[in-house]
Amino acid sequence: MARPAKRHWLLKSEPGEFSFADLLAAPGRRTFWDGVRNYQARNSLRDDFQVGDAVLFYHSNAEPAGVVGLAEVASRAYPDATQFDPDHPHFDPKARPEAPVWYGVEIVAVRALPRVVTLPELKRNAALADMGVLRRGNRLSVQAVEAAEFAEVLRMASRRPR
DNA sequence: GCCAACGTTGGC
DNA sequence: GCCAACGTTGGC
């Protein structure tokens, strides 16, 4: 069976927790994306993320908030070990090693964008009107992005802010 | 720091 | 299975 077409995703992170610079500084510029504790986001990670999928790295709760870098999915999903660790803030008493609840994937940095594409800029771009991250009240930390939206964000990053 | 939006929990 | 209470997210 043919591989599904490459998909595009947006991953949110608070830079105070883990920034794109942290990813660039990680060994192999690679990390395991742990800590996702939302079922919809979990389902995307576990069922839909494929090695080679493209990722927009978004800084939330940041000044400025916006898309800062590109990454790539580097593994299929596997259980997030922090769910089993009672001393970890992401511990989940429902989870057992033989019945994991939460999953993550590895991602690897591709490159920083030439400049941050900020949230207000994204909002002003009519071509991005349907992007999940712009929806009012949206809190999902893992979101699908259309190929055209992905390309548009890259295009914006290569141009002056407007 | 505020607070709207949203997901989850738990009593019934 | 409903839904109020609660906790969290994240823009502002």
XYZ file of C-alpha atoms (C1' of nucleotides) in Angstrom:
186
model
C 0.000 0.000 0.000
C 1.286 3.447 -0.895
C 2.273 5.816 1.850
C -0.259 8.524 2.491
C 0.712 11.913 1.110
C 2.923 14.045 3.290
C 0.894 15.981 5.792
C 1.435 19.304 7.446
C 1.032 20.076 11.101
C 1.326 22.873 13.582
C 2.749 22.140 17.020
C 2.373 24.670 19.808
C 4.871 25.133 22.547
C 5.355 27.752 25.185
C 8.916 28.960 24.646
C 9.391 29.139 28.408
C 8.831 25.377 28.447
C 10.475 24.355 25.180
C 11.361 26.820 22.450
C 12.453 26.323 18.879
C 15.925 27.418 20.023
C 15.812 24.551 22.525
C 15.041 22.168 19.674
C 17.954 23.520 17.621
C 20.214 23.051 20.643
C 19.033 19.487 21.376
C 21.271 16.542 20.457
C 20.690 15.870 16.772
C 18.316 18.882 16.824
C 15.792 16.247 17.766
C 13.374 15.645 20.609
C 10.467 13.492 21.696
C 7.310 15.623 21.731
C 5.883 14.629 25.091
C 3.283 16.056 27.415
C 0.284 16.085 25.080
C -2.731 15.369 27.307
C -5.647 16.078 25.021
C -7.401 13.184 23.316
C -7.913 14.860 19.963
C -4.261 15.895 19.822
C -3.253 12.410 20.978
C -5.269 10.828 18.181
C -3.537 12.960 15.555
C -0.111 12.110 16.926
C -0.830 8.424 17.273
C -2.831 7.797 14.125
C -1.945 10.430 11.560
C 1.631 11.591 12.070
C 3.981 10.019 9.520
C 7.746 10.179 9.333
C 8.648 13.068 7.043
C 5.521 15.125 7.698
C 6.246 18.854 7.871
C 5.726 20.812 11.090
C 5.229 24.497 11.782
C 6.655 25.217 15.221
C 4.455 27.759 16.974
C 5.255 29.708 20.131
C 2.194 30.261 22.310
C 2.027 32.464 25.405
C 4.972 34.283 23.879
C 5.960 37.767 22.857
C 5.467 37.615 20.019
C 3.258 34.565 19.592
C 3.680 33.065 16.151
C 5.314 30.532 13.875
C 9.065 30.523 14.429
C 10.511 27.460 12.758
C 10.171 24.355 10.664
C 10.549 20.804 11.854
C 9.908 17.352 10.531
C 8.293 14.296 12.045
C 11.098 11.823 12.723
C 9.281 8.791 14.176
C 5.896 7.196 14.385
C 4.101 7.664 17.692
C 5.068 5.672 20.747
C 3.972 5.903 24.380
C 4.968 9.016 26.291
C 6.980 7.688 29.229
C 6.114 10.656 31.451
C 2.552 9.296 31.879
C 3.894 6.393 33.962
C 6.110 8.441 36.274
C 4.316 9.382 39.522
C 6.866 12.114 40.148
C 6.350 13.742 36.775
C 3.883 16.631 36.358
C 2.391 14.802 33.364
C 1.778 11.600 35.314
C -1.561 9.961 34.546
C -2.769 7.379 37.087
C -5.065 5.827 34.453
C -2.124 4.835 32.281
C -0.332 1.482 32.549
C 2.706 0.444 30.561
C 0.636 -2.377 29.064
C -2.197 0.063 28.312
C -0.714 3.452 27.509
C -3.012 6.418 27.110
C -0.682 9.132 25.815
C 1.637 9.142 22.866
C 4.218 11.367 21.279
C 6.441 11.447 18.230
C 10.009 12.499 17.661
C 10.568 15.666 15.713
C 13.744 17.107 14.243
C 14.405 20.782 13.521
C 14.688 21.712 9.854
C 15.439 25.424 10.138
C 14.341 28.580 11.853
C 12.147 30.789 9.704
C 13.883 33.933 8.410
C 11.607 35.840 10.777
C 8.710 35.124 13.136
C 5.335 35.125 11.437
C 3.261 36.585 14.233
C -0.273 35.726 15.234
C -1.633 39.188 14.273
C -0.080 38.788 10.820
C -1.601 35.357 10.394
C -4.972 36.821 11.342
C -4.675 39.592 8.765
C -4.041 37.127 5.940
C -7.343 36.199 4.309
C -5.746 33.111 2.745
C -5.357 31.697 6.260
C -8.888 32.393 7.457
C -9.559 28.684 8.051
C -6.372 27.889 9.956
C -7.167 26.131 13.201
C -4.751 28.181 15.279
C -6.707 31.331 14.387
C -10.052 30.005 15.516
C -11.436 31.758 18.527
C -10.893 29.856 21.729
C -8.841 27.211 20.046
C -6.523 25.434 22.447
C -5.408 22.380 20.522
C -1.645 22.012 20.675
C -1.510 19.658 17.680
C -3.275 20.812 14.551
C -3.469 19.790 10.921
C -2.495 22.495 8.432
C -3.474 22.505 4.768
C -0.615 22.321 2.269
C -1.615 25.702 0.843
C -1.698 27.259 4.308
C 1.698 25.808 5.096
C 3.132 27.263 1.887
C 1.560 30.616 2.617
C 3.166 30.811 6.067
C 6.554 30.076 4.503
C 5.935 32.726 1.877
C 5.077 35.265 4.577
C 8.263 34.407 6.466
C 10.340 35.197 3.391
C 8.793 38.651 3.027
C 8.580 41.807 5.101
C 5.834 41.868 7.724
C 2.677 43.636 6.627
C -3.355 39.582 35.704
C -7.838 38.964 33.513
C -11.025 36.158 31.600
C -13.371 33.656 27.595
C -13.360 29.288 25.720
C -12.990 24.752 26.150
C -12.138 19.859 27.976
C -12.688 16.913 31.885
C -14.653 15.267 36.087
C -17.991 13.576 39.071
C -22.555 13.765 41.397
C -26.933 12.485 40.444
C -26.358 10.436 30.188
C -26.804 15.177 31.831
C -24.640 19.140 33.257
C -22.487 22.195 36.846
C -18.111 22.851 38.704
C -13.556 23.029 37.988
C -8.926 23.380 35.811
C -6.275 24.798 31.875
C -5.030 27.392 27.843
C -3.518 31.344 25.804
C -4.603 35.910 23.782
C -4.895 40.329 25.349
